[in-house]
Amino acid sequence: MSAEAANPGAPLRKRGRARIDLRRLGRVALLGPVSRDRLPDAIGHVADAHRAHHPDADLAILSKAYVLAESSHRGQMRKSGEPYITHPLAVTLILAELGAETTTLTASLLHDTVEDTEVTLDQVRKEFGDEVCYLVDGVTKLEKVDYGAAAEPETFRKMLVATGNDVRVMSIKLADRLHNMRTLGVMRPEKQARIAKVTRDVLIPLAERLGVQALKTELEDLVFAILHPEEYERTQALISAWEGAQDPLTEIADSVRTTLRDAGINAEVVIRPRHFVSVHRVRIKRGEMRGTDFGRLLVLVGEDADCYAVLGELHTCFTPVISEFKDFIAAPKFNLYQSLHTAVVGSEGAVAEVLIRTHRMHKVAEAGVVALGNPYTQDGTAAAQQLEPADGERADPTRPGWLSRLLDWQESATDSDTFWATLRADLAQDREITVFRTDGGTLGLPAGASCVDAAYAQYGDEAHGCIGARVNGRLATLSTALNDGDTVQLLLAQDASSGPSPEWLDHARTPAARIAITRWLDAHPDGAQGPRPDAPKPQAQPADDVAGIRSRAADRAAGVVVDMPGAPVRLAGCCTPVPPDTIIGFTVRGGAVTVHREECPAVARMRGTGRAAVGARWDDPGDWSGTTDYKVTLVAESFGRPRLLADLTEAIATADAAIVSATVEPPSEQRVRHTYTLQLPDAAGLPGLMRAMRDVPGVYDVSRAQQPAAAG
């Protein structure tokens, strides 16, 4: 089936090679029922479609499954008046045309037997093996008599958990829903709408995430026709008018074929009509439709390198629309999709969108995980090889990251209503990003996720004590939104009693984070003790970070010897001397000695007034890197730019210096002056600290403060 056919009821023309075409089975859904007294050689249709993808497949097990399904469903009728066996046959044919392997088709034929007949799971296991039994059980609904109103959400939970161990479970469910949607016209309008909404909110996003575009696009059109009939009719009229007019894509397609043939590139160029929903979205986006908006060009080649060769020829011989270029080959989408996207301008100024992919990429783009075959064999075609990890669960090597996250958070959503609402919200996030951890691992997150989401994805409930993060090496608040490819390091407090604040919910995008935060807040009704995501955290010490911004005790003058034994000594705040500065002291009121740097402006002023100096020196020049803390004031001169303050603060924290106070003067002629009073645990680190601050982009000078001191 084409993922973008313009008419859900009409088959696409074949151009040189067989296309997946499920819509010929869908005519009954949009054009009315077709009388059918019997299905001639019913299983033969499935066998032919299956052999087209798997020429050496053993059909004996399919015949055996059909005999059991037909005999067990005999006498049952669908609401459309057809024999019930037509439904599992249609579902199996859908999967066969997508290229599903034999085990999936066997389970598909039997998928309703346990639910609707006297056949038991033990019987299925005995006759067809554990693997088929697992798939059938995975798609079997839970009884309403046992679960009541929670039957539907709990059934989906059961299917998703089973899908976590074998993605073929959801493949069968999607095909099952597609055939039910095709024949939904016999239902009451209110039931049609309810089923269509669940399909829109849950099944279509799942089809998108599993990469099964062939199912996803037809489901979209069927839902569109039920929930938005007026818009559907308007779109149908637009497509009908376009089909009767001259197609500008035909001329561009001919030019592309000629260009590639002259370049010696063996390629197949076809016009891909957009499906109804796609046309509707383009109309909403652009207002007035252009002739080339009703379809796109698809270029199919043999090898990956040929894709880029085609791209080069198109961008050389046509005027490219650079803003439309996307490379999903080098960076595949999270649902396995690979293709090059571009747009070129034809001779008459018409703009045509072009998709470039290999035949294999096209199969995966249409069929997604169904095209992967059996995930439990290395080649996808041999007999099933069940994997048994230590915990007894089956490990599916094709399990995508979003599914793993879904399975994690659903365990915490014990309430059916919470699970159902959270599932819909999670599936509404249709793009995924990958961020890197500092230990070399990765985190898969939905687009728009923040550091809060990353913290709970990496640490689980331990993330309650998260106090901040470094994103790409820079300090960041927990509310910071992450981008694809970012490197994130989460900083945890040592205080095990700390917890999240309610504001974290404003920045959490993943269900796992929201559920964990809500659960902690509910368990601590007196209020969260954790810091706000955007609040500074001067008192916290991260468990896995080398430095933090800290507040320390006030002035200490240990390590200074003055020529007034017994006199109290303090280091001057105007010049903040540290070893190995040349220092000198002056007495102040109360008999204390204040120690200044020799070059401090206050020294010259006090000498000018005739005040006697007191000799001062550092006590142990050989051990200035001891445990004594020193206070120093630094002035950074820089050009103004965004994030300058954050970058300077980070440079200071990296040097293990604590900020006692800081002032930033208003910009003057694009220049900014920052003054920091810092506490140094090691005086020997001052030169390195100043170098680190000078290395911050935009900073052109860092110097020791030369402030006038108040009169003593």
PDB file of C-alpha atoms in Angstrom, residues 508-711:
ATOM      1  CA  ALA A 508       8.310  17.601  33.349  1.00  0.00           C
ATOM      2  CA  ARG A 509       7.279  16.254  29.948  1.00  0.00           C
ATOM      3  CA  THR A 510       7.645  12.498  30.442  1.00  0.00           C
ATOM      4  CA  PRO A 511       5.013  10.449  32.271  1.00  0.00           C
ATOM      5  CA  ALA A 512       7.715   8.754  34.362  1.00  0.00           C
ATOM      6  CA  ALA A 513       8.865  12.097  35.763  1.00  0.00           C
ATOM      7  CA  ARG A 514       5.360  13.435  36.355  1.00  0.00           C
ATOM      8  CA  ILE A 515       4.175  10.277  38.084  1.00  0.00           C
ATOM      9  CA  ALA A 516       7.269  10.106  40.316  1.00  0.00           C
ATOM     10  CA  ILE A 517       7.046  13.790  41.287  1.00  0.00           C
ATOM     11  CA  THR A 518       3.315  13.589  41.982  1.00  0.00           C
ATOM     12  CA  ARG A 519       3.777  10.462  44.082  1.00  0.00           C
ATOM     13  CA  TRP A 520       6.484  12.152  46.188  1.00  0.00           C
ATOM     14  CA  LEU A 521       4.415  15.305  46.677  1.00  0.00           C
ATOM     15  CA  ASP A 522       1.374  13.251  47.700  1.00  0.00           C
ATOM     16  CA  ALA A 523       3.532  11.449  50.272  1.00  0.00           C
ATOM     17  CA  HIS A 524       4.782  14.781  51.671  1.00  0.00           C
ATOM     18  CA  PRO A 525       1.617  16.895  52.062  1.00  0.00           C
ATOM     19  CA  ASP A 526       3.409  19.390  54.315  1.00  0.00           C
ATOM     20  CA  GLY A 527       5.279  20.699  51.302  1.00  0.00           C
ATOM     21  CA  ALA A 528       8.305  19.798  49.232  1.00  0.00           C
ATOM     22  CA  GLN A 529      11.693  20.542  50.645  1.00  0.00           C
ATOM     23  CA  GLY A 530      13.526  20.507  47.352  1.00  0.00           C
ATOM     24  CA  PRO A 531      14.764  23.597  45.539  1.00  0.00           C
ATOM     25  CA  ARG A 532      12.858  25.279  42.745  1.00  0.00           C
ATOM     26  CA  PRO A 533      14.146  24.386  39.270  1.00  0.00           C
ATOM     27  CA  ASP A 534      15.272  27.951  38.585  1.00  0.00           C
ATOM     28  CA  ALA A 535      16.463  28.861  42.057  1.00  0.00           C
ATOM     29  CA  PRO A 536      20.187  29.189  42.855  1.00  0.00           C
ATOM     30  CA  LYS A 537      21.505  26.420  45.052  1.00  0.00           C
ATOM     31  CA  PRO A 538      24.489  27.825  46.909  1.00  0.00           C
ATOM     32  CA  GLN A 539      24.329  25.370  49.844  1.00  0.00           C
ATOM     33  CA  ALA A 540      24.054  22.118  47.912  1.00  0.00           C
ATOM     34  CA  GLN A 541      26.997  19.880  47.131  1.00  0.00           C
ATOM     35  CA  PRO A 542      26.459  17.618  44.097  1.00  0.00           C
ATOM     36  CA  ALA A 543      27.470  14.012  44.635  1.00  0.00           C
ATOM     37  CA  ASP A 544      29.040  13.554  41.218  1.00  0.00           C
ATOM     38  CA  ASP A 545      30.320  17.069  40.490  1.00  0.00           C
ATOM     39  CA  VAL A 546      33.792  18.476  41.090  1.00  0.00           C
ATOM     40  CA  ALA A 547      32.690  21.902  42.229  1.00  0.00           C
ATOM     41  CA  GLY A 548      29.718  24.003  43.269  1.00  0.00           C
ATOM     42  CA  ILE A 549      28.951  27.525  44.270  1.00  0.00           C
ATOM     43  CA  ARG A 550      29.202  27.635  48.043  1.00  0.00           C
ATOM     44  CA  SER A 551      28.834  30.121  50.847  1.00  0.00           C
ATOM     45  CA  ARG A 552      31.554  30.005  53.460  1.00  0.00           C
ATOM     46  CA  ALA A 553      32.506  31.637  56.725  1.00  0.00           C
ATOM     47  CA  ALA A 554      33.607  35.250  57.024  1.00  0.00           C
ATOM     48  CA  ASP A 555      37.168  36.696  56.889  1.00  0.00           C
ATOM     49  CA  ARG A 556      40.031  34.707  58.319  1.00  0.00           C
ATOM     50  CA  ALA A 557      43.595  36.100  58.573  1.00  0.00           C
ATOM     51  CA  ALA A 558      45.358  32.884  59.575  1.00  0.00           C
ATOM     52  CA  GLY A 559      48.714  32.618  57.872  1.00  0.00           C
ATOM     53  CA  VAL A 560      49.654  36.337  58.246  1.00  0.00           C
ATOM     54  CA  VAL A 561      52.319  37.493  60.720  1.00  0.00           C
ATOM     55  CA  VAL A 562      52.472  41.199  61.673  1.00  0.00           C
ATOM     56  CA  ASP A 563      55.027  43.141  63.705  1.00  0.00           C
ATOM     57  CA  MET A 564      52.470  43.774  66.477  1.00  0.00           C
ATOM     58  CA  PRO A 565      52.305  40.503  68.461  1.00  0.00           C
ATOM     59  CA  GLY A 566      48.868  39.836  69.914  1.00  0.00           C
ATOM     60  CA  ALA A 567      47.070  42.367  67.721  1.00  0.00           C
ATOM     61  CA  PRO A 568      43.958  41.165  65.900  1.00  0.00           C
ATOM     62  CA  VAL A 569      44.674  40.812  62.161  1.00  0.00           C
ATOM     63  CA  ARG A 570      42.293  40.969  59.243  1.00  0.00           C
ATOM     64  CA  LEU A 571      42.756  41.014  55.485  1.00  0.00           C
ATOM     65  CA  ALA A 572      41.539  44.190  53.780  1.00  0.00           C
ATOM     66  CA  GLY A 573      38.386  43.868  51.760  1.00  0.00           C
ATOM     67  CA  CYS A 574      39.391  46.584  49.305  1.00  0.00           C
ATOM     68  CA  CYS A 575      42.288  44.642  47.736  1.00  0.00           C
ATOM     69  CA  THR A 576      41.781  41.111  49.160  1.00  0.00           C
ATOM     70  CA  PRO A 577      45.425  40.011  49.430  1.00  0.00           C
ATOM     71  CA  VAL A 578      46.375  36.365  48.954  1.00  0.00           C
ATOM     72  CA  PRO A 579      49.779  34.627  48.877  1.00  0.00           C
ATOM     73  CA  PRO A 580      52.246  35.460  47.403  1.00  0.00           C
ATOM     74  CA  ASP A 581      51.137  39.133  47.247  1.00  0.00           C
ATOM     75  CA  THR A 582      53.487  41.647  48.855  1.00  0.00           C
ATOM     76  CA  ILE A 583      51.562  42.893  51.870  1.00  0.00           C
ATOM     77  CA  ILE A 584      51.691  45.636  54.466  1.00  0.00           C
ATOM     78  CA  GLY A 585      49.535  46.445  57.500  1.00  0.00           C
ATOM     79  CA  PHE A 586      48.005  49.525  59.115  1.00  0.00           C
ATOM     80  CA  THR A 587      46.385  49.867  62.506  1.00  0.00           C
ATOM     81  CA  VAL A 588      42.755  50.840  62.669  1.00  0.00           C
ATOM     82  CA  ARG A 589      40.415  51.796  65.485  1.00  0.00           C
ATOM     83  CA  GLY A 590      40.313  49.151  68.191  1.00  0.00           C
ATOM     84  CA  GLY A 591      43.976  48.224  67.763  1.00  0.00           C
ATOM     85  CA  ALA A 592      43.437  45.728  64.941  1.00  0.00           C
ATOM     86  CA  VAL A 593      45.823  45.516  61.991  1.00  0.00           C
ATOM     87  CA  THR A 594      44.364  45.527  58.496  1.00  0.00           C
ATOM     88  CA  VAL A 595      46.605  43.937  55.877  1.00  0.00           C
ATOM     89  CA  HIS A 596      46.658  45.343  52.331  1.00  0.00           C
ATOM     90  CA  ARG A 597      48.466  44.574  49.126  1.00  0.00           C
ATOM     91  CA  GLU A 598      51.373  46.982  48.550  1.00  0.00           C
ATOM     92  CA  GLU A 599      49.791  48.329  45.362  1.00  0.00           C
ATOM     93  CA  CYS A 600      46.403  48.958  46.959  1.00  0.00           C
ATOM     94  CA  PRO A 601      45.298  52.623  46.516  1.00  0.00           C
ATOM     95  CA  ALA A 602      44.455  52.701  50.230  1.00  0.00           C
ATOM     96  CA  VAL A 603      48.141  52.164  51.116  1.00  0.00           C
ATOM     97  CA  ALA A 604      49.242  55.307  49.267  1.00  0.00           C
ATOM     98  CA  ARG A 605      46.412  57.305  50.817  1.00  0.00           C
ATOM     99  CA  MET A 606      47.211  56.217  54.399  1.00  0.00           C
ATOM    100  CA  ARG A 607      50.914  56.863  53.919  1.00  0.00           C
ATOM    101  CA  GLY A 608      50.033  60.292  52.589  1.00  0.00           C
ATOM    102  CA  THR A 609      48.252  61.094  55.828  1.00  0.00           C
ATOM    103  CA  GLY A 610      51.321  60.025  57.851  1.00  0.00           C
ATOM    104  CA  ARG A 611      49.832  56.832  59.241  1.00  0.00           C
ATOM    105  CA  ALA A 612      52.564  54.419  60.350  1.00  0.00           C
ATOM    106  CA  ALA A 613      52.790  51.104  58.517  1.00  0.00           C
ATOM    107  CA  VAL A 614      53.056  47.752  60.280  1.00  0.00           C
ATOM    108  CA  GLY A 615      55.258  45.081  58.788  1.00  0.00           C
ATOM    109  CA  ALA A 616      53.361  42.007  57.563  1.00  0.00           C
ATOM    110  CA  ARG A 617      54.299  38.780  55.834  1.00  0.00           C
ATOM    111  CA  TRP A 618      52.819  35.423  55.018  1.00  0.00           C
ATOM    112  CA  ASP A 619      53.548  32.911  57.725  1.00  0.00           C
ATOM    113  CA  ASP A 620      54.680  29.915  55.620  1.00  0.00           C
ATOM    114  CA  PRO A 621      55.579  30.709  52.011  1.00  0.00           C
ATOM    115  CA  GLY A 622      56.243  27.018  51.380  1.00  0.00           C
ATOM    116  CA  ASP A 623      52.699  25.942  52.243  1.00  0.00           C
ATOM    117  CA  TRP A 624      50.350  28.479  50.651  1.00  0.00           C
ATOM    118  CA  SER A 625      48.220  25.613  49.271  1.00  0.00           C
ATOM    119  CA  GLY A 626      47.141  24.459  52.723  1.00  0.00           C
ATOM    120  CA  THR A 627      43.695  24.370  54.199  1.00  0.00           C
ATOM    121  CA  THR A 628      43.351  28.125  54.755  1.00  0.00           C
ATOM    122  CA  ASP A 629      40.599  29.830  52.762  1.00  0.00           C
ATOM    123  CA  TYR A 630      41.425  33.180  51.156  1.00  0.00           C
ATOM    124  CA  LYS A 631      39.086  35.843  49.911  1.00  0.00           C
ATOM    125  CA  VAL A 632      39.892  37.625  46.644  1.00  0.00           C
ATOM    126  CA  THR A 633      38.095  40.216  44.540  1.00  0.00           C
ATOM    127  CA  LEU A 634      38.391  39.959  40.771  1.00  0.00           C
ATOM    128  CA  VAL A 635      37.127  42.296  38.052  1.00  0.00           C
ATOM    129  CA  ALA A 636      36.187  40.840  34.645  1.00  0.00           C
ATOM    130  CA  GLU A 637      35.929  43.213  31.678  1.00  0.00           C
ATOM    131  CA  SER A 638      33.954  41.804  28.770  1.00  0.00           C
ATOM    132  CA  PHE A 639      31.782  42.472  25.760  1.00  0.00           C
ATOM    133  CA  GLY A 640      28.090  41.990  26.432  1.00  0.00           C
ATOM    134  CA  ARG A 641      26.438  38.813  25.145  1.00  0.00           C
ATOM    135  CA  PRO A 642      23.737  36.340  26.257  1.00  0.00           C
ATOM    136  CA  ARG A 643      24.705  33.769  28.947  1.00  0.00           C
ATOM    137  CA  LEU A 644      27.906  35.653  29.811  1.00  0.00           C
ATOM    138  CA  LEU A 645      27.085  35.710  33.524  1.00  0.00           C
ATOM    139  CA  ALA A 646      26.273  31.987  33.499  1.00  0.00           C
ATOM    140  CA  ASP A 647      29.523  31.137  31.721  1.00  0.00           C
ATOM    141  CA  LEU A 648      31.640  33.212  34.104  1.00  0.00           C
ATOM    142  CA  THR A 649      29.893  31.672  37.096  1.00  0.00           C
ATOM    143  CA  GLU A 650      30.567  28.220  35.693  1.00  0.00           C
ATOM    144  CA  ALA A 651      34.278  29.000  35.182  1.00  0.00           C
ATOM    145  CA  ILE A 652      34.515  30.128  38.791  1.00  0.00           C
ATOM    146  CA  ALA A 653      32.714  27.043  40.083  1.00  0.00           C
ATOM    147  CA  THR A 654      34.948  24.742  38.038  1.00  0.00           C
ATOM    148  CA  ALA A 655      37.975  26.240  39.837  1.00  0.00           C
ATOM    149  CA  ASP A 656      36.333  25.270  43.163  1.00  0.00           C
ATOM    150  CA  ALA A 657      35.915  28.901  44.191  1.00  0.00           C
ATOM    151  CA  ALA A 658      32.889  30.073  46.156  1.00  0.00           C
ATOM    152  CA  ILE A 659      31.174  33.334  45.270  1.00  0.00           C
ATOM    153  CA  VAL A 660      30.761  35.548  48.328  1.00  0.00           C
ATOM    154  CA  SER A 661      29.313  38.501  46.427  1.00  0.00           C
ATOM    155  CA  ALA A 662      29.001  39.694  42.853  1.00  0.00           C
ATOM    156  CA  THR A 663      28.020  42.917  41.098  1.00  0.00           C
ATOM    157  CA  VAL A 664      27.403  43.599  37.431  1.00  0.00           C
ATOM    158  CA  GLU A 665      27.514  47.184  36.235  1.00  0.00           C
ATOM    159  CA  PRO A 666      25.101  48.369  33.530  1.00  0.00           C
ATOM    160  CA  PRO A 667      26.530  47.867  30.000  1.00  0.00           C
ATOM    161  CA  SER A 668      28.371  50.834  28.516  1.00  0.00           C
ATOM    162  CA  GLU A 669      29.131  50.818  24.780  1.00  0.00           C
ATOM    163  CA  GLN A 670      28.498  47.046  24.676  1.00  0.00           C
ATOM    164  CA  ARG A 671      31.046  46.506  27.466  1.00  0.00           C
ATOM    165  CA  VAL A 672      30.206  44.978  30.845  1.00  0.00           C
ATOM    166  CA  ARG A 673      32.158  45.051  34.116  1.00  0.00           C
ATOM    167  CA  HIS A 674      31.693  42.153  36.576  1.00  0.00           C
ATOM    168  CA  THR A 675      33.124  42.274  40.106  1.00  0.00           C
ATOM    169  CA  TYR A 676      33.328  39.048  42.104  1.00  0.00           C
ATOM    170  CA  THR A 677      34.464  38.516  45.666  1.00  0.00           C
ATOM    171  CA  LEU A 678      35.474  34.889  45.901  1.00  0.00           C
ATOM    172  CA  GLN A 679      36.552  32.438  48.560  1.00  0.00           C
ATOM    173  CA  LEU A 680      39.547  30.322  47.492  1.00  0.00           C
ATOM    174  CA  PRO A 681      40.349  27.037  49.246  1.00  0.00           C
ATOM    175  CA  ASP A 682      43.840  27.184  47.764  1.00  0.00           C
ATOM    176  CA  ALA A 683      45.680  30.466  47.107  1.00  0.00           C
ATOM    177  CA  ALA A 684      47.875  28.713  44.558  1.00  0.00           C
ATOM    178  CA  GLY A 685      44.798  28.282  42.363  1.00  0.00           C
ATOM    179  CA  LEU A 686      44.287  32.023  41.803  1.00  0.00           C
ATOM    180  CA  PRO A 687      46.341  32.271  38.571  1.00  0.00           C
ATOM    181  CA  GLY A 688      44.479  29.292  37.102  1.00  0.00           C
ATOM    182  CA  LEU A 689      41.149  30.803  38.108  1.00  0.00           C
ATOM    183  CA  MET A 690      41.976  34.085  36.386  1.00  0.00           C
ATOM    184  CA  ARG A 691      43.085  32.243  33.248  1.00  0.00           C
ATOM    185  CA  ALA A 692      39.836  30.251  33.207  1.00  0.00           C
ATOM    186  CA  MET A 693      37.814  33.461  33.463  1.00  0.00           C
ATOM    187  CA  ARG A 694      39.826  35.076  30.648  1.00  0.00           C
ATOM    188  CA  ASP A 695      39.109  32.022  28.473  1.00  0.00           C
ATOM    189  CA  VAL A 696      35.351  32.658  28.652  1.00  0.00           C
ATOM    190  CA  PRO A 697      34.244  33.960  25.213  1.00  0.00           C
ATOM    191  CA  GLY A 698      33.730  37.727  25.291  1.00  0.00           C
ATOM    192  CA  VAL A 699      35.997  38.353  28.307  1.00  0.00           C
ATOM    193  CA  TYR A 700      39.027  40.445  27.361  1.00  0.00           C
ATOM    194  CA  ASP A 701      40.549  41.120  30.799  1.00  0.00           C
ATOM    195  CA  VAL A 702      40.471  39.817  34.370  1.00  0.00           C
ATOM    196  CA  SER A 703      42.337  41.716  37.083  1.00  0.00           C
ATOM    197  CA  ARG A 704      42.594  42.045  40.836  1.00  0.00           C
ATOM    198  CA  ALA A 705      40.316  44.702  42.290  1.00  0.00           C
ATOM    199  CA  GLN A 706      41.801  48.117  43.097  1.00  0.00           C
ATOM    200  CA  GLN A 707      38.993  49.570  45.184  1.00  0.00           C
ATOM    201  CA  PRO A 708      39.355  52.526  47.551  1.00  0.00           C
ATOM    202  CA  ALA A 709      38.952  51.437  51.165  1.00  0.00           C
ATOM    203  CA  ALA A 710      36.713  53.153  53.638  1.00  0.00           C
ATOM    204  CA  ALA A 711      38.487  55.293  56.168  1.00  0.00           C
TER     205      ALA A 711
END
